[in-house]
Amino acid sequence: MSAQPPKPPILVVEDDDHISQILKFMLERQGWRALLAADGMAARKLVEEGQERPALILLDVMLPYIDGFELVRIVRATPGWESIPIVMLTAKNMERDIVRALDAGANDYIVKPFQPNELLARVRRFLKDKA
């Protein structure tokens, strides 16, 4: 019986270490590998260096240095990254923030505190062709 190939990595951009570790644990239990970036500059560096393109990006809005809205624009303007699904994961729950994120190019928007199974279902929906 052959082992299944590893699932593609998921980039988690989250400045709250507790939340990023929970997300990493949840994703890894599902067989994905999590790449963690703790702030907007670290995430931008990963995108610009482009050494490892993730299958999906879980992106907080309120981040040090570069916020999630700007990171969506950076990802969408980077060759090879334009079609990577971006799921915003944030405490900002005002309609204007949701609309701003979706208009910037995010594919989905989940408000914190999130339900783990709902988040995983949304991730699976975007990655069903890549798993």
PDB file of C-alpha atoms in Angstrom:
ATOM      1  CA  MET A   1       0.000   0.000   0.000  1.00  0.00           C
ATOM      2  CA  SER A   2       1.580   3.272  -1.071  1.00  0.00           C
ATOM      3  CA  ALA A   3       1.571   6.387   1.073  1.00  0.00           C
ATOM      4  CA  GLN A   4      -0.500   9.310  -0.110  1.00  0.00           C
ATOM      5  CA  PRO A   5       1.530  12.252  -1.375  1.00  0.00           C
ATOM      6  CA  PRO A   6       1.721  15.095   1.149  1.00  0.00           C
ATOM      7  CA  LYS A   7      -0.914  17.790   0.889  1.00  0.00           C
ATOM      8  CA  PRO A   8       0.341  21.223  -0.207  1.00  0.00           C
ATOM      9  CA  PRO A   9       1.323  23.788   2.436  1.00  0.00           C
ATOM     10  CA  ILE A  10      -1.054  26.420   3.758  1.00  0.00           C
ATOM     11  CA  LEU A  11       0.348  29.843   4.654  1.00  0.00           C
ATOM     12  CA  VAL A  12      -0.995  31.121   7.989  1.00  0.00           C
ATOM     13  CA  VAL A  13      -0.420  34.857   8.512  1.00  0.00           C
ATOM     14  CA  GLU A  14      -1.362  35.562  12.121  1.00  0.00           C
ATOM     15  CA  ASP A  15       0.341  37.766  14.725  1.00  0.00           C
ATOM     16  CA  ASP A  16      -1.303  36.074  17.742  1.00  0.00           C
ATOM     17  CA  ASP A  17       1.009  33.155  18.519  1.00  0.00           C
ATOM     18  CA  HIS A  18      -1.709  31.241  20.371  1.00  0.00           C
ATOM     19  CA  ILE A  19      -4.097  31.411  17.403  1.00  0.00           C
ATOM     20  CA  SER A  20      -1.364  30.569  14.873  1.00  0.00           C
ATOM     21  CA  GLN A  21      -0.397  27.471  16.900  1.00  0.00           C
ATOM     22  CA  ILE A  22      -4.054  26.378  17.097  1.00  0.00           C
ATOM     23  CA  LEU A  23      -4.395  26.816  13.319  1.00  0.00           C
ATOM     24  CA  LYS A  24      -1.136  24.938  12.710  1.00  0.00           C
ATOM     25  CA  PHE A  25      -2.333  22.068  14.926  1.00  0.00           C
ATOM     26  CA  MET A  26      -5.759  21.937  13.218  1.00  0.00           C
ATOM     27  CA  LEU A  27      -4.277  21.956   9.711  1.00  0.00           C
ATOM     28  CA  GLU A  28      -1.573  19.409  10.475  1.00  0.00           C
ATOM     29  CA  ARG A  29      -4.145  17.026  11.974  1.00  0.00           C
ATOM     30  CA  GLN A  30      -5.841  17.154   8.556  1.00  0.00           C
ATOM     31  CA  GLY A  31      -2.569  16.333   6.775  1.00  0.00           C
ATOM     32  CA  TRP A  32      -1.608  19.804   5.587  1.00  0.00           C
ATOM     33  CA  ARG A  33       1.667  21.482   6.388  1.00  0.00           C
ATOM     34  CA  ALA A  34       1.392  24.985   7.838  1.00  0.00           C
ATOM     35  CA  LEU A  35       3.834  27.754   6.964  1.00  0.00           C
ATOM     36  CA  LEU A  36       3.628  30.481   9.616  1.00  0.00           C
ATOM     37  CA  ALA A  37       4.240  34.214   9.222  1.00  0.00           C
ATOM     38  CA  ALA A  38       3.818  36.350  12.352  1.00  0.00           C
ATOM     39  CA  ASP A  39       3.465  39.748  10.675  1.00  0.00           C
ATOM     40  CA  GLY A  40       2.843  41.463   7.364  1.00  0.00           C
ATOM     41  CA  MET A  41       6.508  41.977   6.520  1.00  0.00           C
ATOM     42  CA  ALA A  42       7.336  38.294   7.038  1.00  0.00           C
ATOM     43  CA  ALA A  43       4.379  37.347   4.827  1.00  0.00           C
ATOM     44  CA  ARG A  44       5.415  39.808   2.105  1.00  0.00           C
ATOM     45  CA  LYS A  45       8.943  38.359   2.169  1.00  0.00           C
ATOM     46  CA  LEU A  46       7.557  34.826   1.679  1.00  0.00           C
ATOM     47  CA  VAL A  47       5.462  36.032  -1.261  1.00  0.00           C
ATOM     48  CA  GLU A  48       8.280  38.024  -2.875  1.00  0.00           C
ATOM     49  CA  GLU A  49      10.850  35.243  -2.487  1.00  0.00           C
ATOM     50  CA  GLY A  50       8.260  32.786  -3.789  1.00  0.00           C
ATOM     51  CA  GLN A  51      10.333  29.733  -2.898  1.00  0.00           C
ATOM     52  CA  GLU A  52       7.289  27.771  -1.812  1.00  0.00           C
ATOM     53  CA  ARG A  53       3.854  28.726  -3.069  1.00  0.00           C
ATOM     54  CA  PRO A  54       1.086  27.677  -0.714  1.00  0.00           C
ATOM     55  CA  ALA A  55      -2.151  26.088  -1.861  1.00  0.00           C
ATOM     56  CA  LEU A  56      -4.112  28.545   0.302  1.00  0.00           C
ATOM     57  CA  ILE A  57      -3.485  31.546   2.549  1.00  0.00           C
ATOM     58  CA  LEU A  58      -5.226  32.095   5.902  1.00  0.00           C
ATOM     59  CA  LEU A  59      -4.748  35.809   6.498  1.00  0.00           C
ATOM     60  CA  ASP A  60      -5.472  38.024   9.488  1.00  0.00           C
ATOM     61  CA  VAL A  61      -6.408  41.648   8.770  1.00  0.00           C
ATOM     62  CA  MET A  62      -4.855  43.401  11.761  1.00  0.00           C
ATOM     63  CA  LEU A  63      -1.131  42.686  11.467  1.00  0.00           C
ATOM     64  CA  PRO A  64       2.031  44.577  12.416  1.00  0.00           C
ATOM     65  CA  TYR A  65       3.825  46.478   9.609  1.00  0.00           C
ATOM     66  CA  ILE A  66       1.583  45.543   6.651  1.00  0.00           C
ATOM     67  CA  ASP A  67      -2.120  44.825   7.156  1.00  0.00           C
ATOM     68  CA  GLY A  68      -4.079  42.000   5.579  1.00  0.00           C
ATOM     69  CA  PHE A  69      -5.823  44.263   3.062  1.00  0.00           C
ATOM     70  CA  GLU A  70      -2.453  45.345   1.631  1.00  0.00           C
ATOM     71  CA  LEU A  71      -1.177  41.764   1.665  1.00  0.00           C
ATOM     72  CA  VAL A  72      -4.147  40.676  -0.465  1.00  0.00           C
ATOM     73  CA  ARG A  73      -3.115  43.309  -3.029  1.00  0.00           C
ATOM     74  CA  ILE A  74       0.519  42.157  -2.893  1.00  0.00           C
ATOM     75  CA  VAL A  75      -0.436  38.492  -3.392  1.00  0.00           C
ATOM     76  CA  ARG A  76      -2.818  39.298  -6.249  1.00  0.00           C
ATOM     77  CA  ALA A  77      -0.113  41.371  -7.997  1.00  0.00           C
ATOM     78  CA  THR A  78       2.575  38.668  -7.701  1.00  0.00           C
ATOM     79  CA  PRO A  79       3.024  36.429 -10.763  1.00  0.00           C
ATOM     80  CA  GLY A  80       2.130  32.830  -9.947  1.00  0.00           C
ATOM     81  CA  TRP A  81       0.269  33.816  -6.785  1.00  0.00           C
ATOM     82  CA  GLU A  82      -2.763  35.531  -8.386  1.00  0.00           C
ATOM     83  CA  SER A  83      -5.072  32.516  -8.109  1.00  0.00           C
ATOM     84  CA  ILE A  84      -4.072  31.220  -4.666  1.00  0.00           C
ATOM     85  CA  PRO A  85      -7.220  31.212  -2.509  1.00  0.00           C
ATOM     86  CA  ILE A  86      -7.107  33.728   0.346  1.00  0.00           C
ATOM     87  CA  VAL A  87      -9.333  33.252   3.382  1.00  0.00           C
ATOM     88  CA  MET A  88      -9.388  36.251   5.691  1.00  0.00           C
ATOM     89  CA  LEU A  89      -9.547  35.241   9.356  1.00  0.00           C
ATOM     90  CA  THR A  90     -10.117  38.274  11.541  1.00  0.00           C
ATOM     91  CA  ALA A  91     -11.912  39.855  14.465  1.00  0.00           C
ATOM     92  CA  LYS A  92     -12.983  42.740  12.189  1.00  0.00           C
ATOM     93  CA  ASN A  93     -16.655  41.996  11.638  1.00  0.00           C
ATOM     94  CA  MET A  94     -18.000  45.232  10.175  1.00  0.00           C
ATOM     95  CA  GLU A  95     -19.607  44.898   6.753  1.00  0.00           C
ATOM     96  CA  ARG A  96     -17.259  47.543   5.306  1.00  0.00           C
ATOM     97  CA  ASP A  97     -14.209  45.464   6.331  1.00  0.00           C
ATOM     98  CA  ILE A  98     -15.671  42.308   4.780  1.00  0.00           C
ATOM     99  CA  VAL A  99     -16.522  44.154   1.553  1.00  0.00           C
ATOM    100  CA  ARG A 100     -13.068  45.790   1.480  1.00  0.00           C
ATOM    101  CA  ALA A 101     -11.342  42.401   1.832  1.00  0.00           C
ATOM    102  CA  LEU A 102     -13.486  40.720  -0.810  1.00  0.00           C
ATOM    103  CA  ASP A 103     -13.097  43.670  -3.186  1.00  0.00           C
ATOM    104  CA  ALA A 104      -9.300  43.529  -2.688  1.00  0.00           C
ATOM    105  CA  GLY A 105      -9.330  39.923  -3.889  1.00  0.00           C
ATOM    106  CA  ALA A 106      -9.949  37.701  -0.845  1.00  0.00           C
ATOM    107  CA  ASN A 107     -11.965  34.566  -1.626  1.00  0.00           C
ATOM    108  CA  ASP A 108     -13.643  34.184   1.762  1.00  0.00           C
ATOM    109  CA  TYR A 109     -13.931  35.911   5.140  1.00  0.00           C
ATOM    110  CA  ILE A 110     -14.229  34.217   8.540  1.00  0.00           C
ATOM    111  CA  VAL A 111     -14.819  36.242  11.705  1.00  0.00           C
ATOM    112  CA  LYS A 112     -12.981  35.375  14.931  1.00  0.00           C
ATOM    113  CA  PRO A 113     -13.734  33.652  17.159  1.00  0.00           C
ATOM    114  CA  PHE A 114     -14.089  30.990  14.478  1.00  0.00           C
ATOM    115  CA  GLN A 115     -15.585  27.516  14.617  1.00  0.00           C
ATOM    116  CA  PRO A 116     -12.788  25.009  13.865  1.00  0.00           C
ATOM    117  CA  ASN A 117     -14.905  22.623  11.795  1.00  0.00           C
ATOM    118  CA  GLU A 118     -16.374  25.474   9.741  1.00  0.00           C
ATOM    119  CA  LEU A 119     -12.888  26.829   9.025  1.00  0.00           C
ATOM    120  CA  LEU A 120     -11.662  23.379   7.978  1.00  0.00           C
ATOM    121  CA  ALA A 121     -14.715  22.902   5.738  1.00  0.00           C
ATOM    122  CA  ARG A 122     -13.962  26.191   3.982  1.00  0.00           C
ATOM    123  CA  VAL A 123     -10.301  25.216   3.564  1.00  0.00           C
ATOM    124  CA  ARG A 124     -11.319  21.837   2.119  1.00  0.00           C
ATOM    125  CA  ARG A 125     -13.713  23.561  -0.286  1.00  0.00           C
ATOM    126  CA  PHE A 126     -10.859  25.603  -1.768  1.00  0.00           C
ATOM    127  CA  LEU A 127      -8.380  22.714  -1.790  1.00  0.00           C
ATOM    128  CA  LYS A 128     -10.566  19.845  -2.996  1.00  0.00           C
ATOM    129  CA  ASP A 129      -8.719  19.775  -6.338  1.00  0.00           C
ATOM    130  CA  LYS A 130      -5.288  20.008  -4.692  1.00  0.00           C
ATOM    131  CA  ALA A 131      -5.572  17.504  -1.844  1.00  0.00           C
TER     132      ALA A 131
END
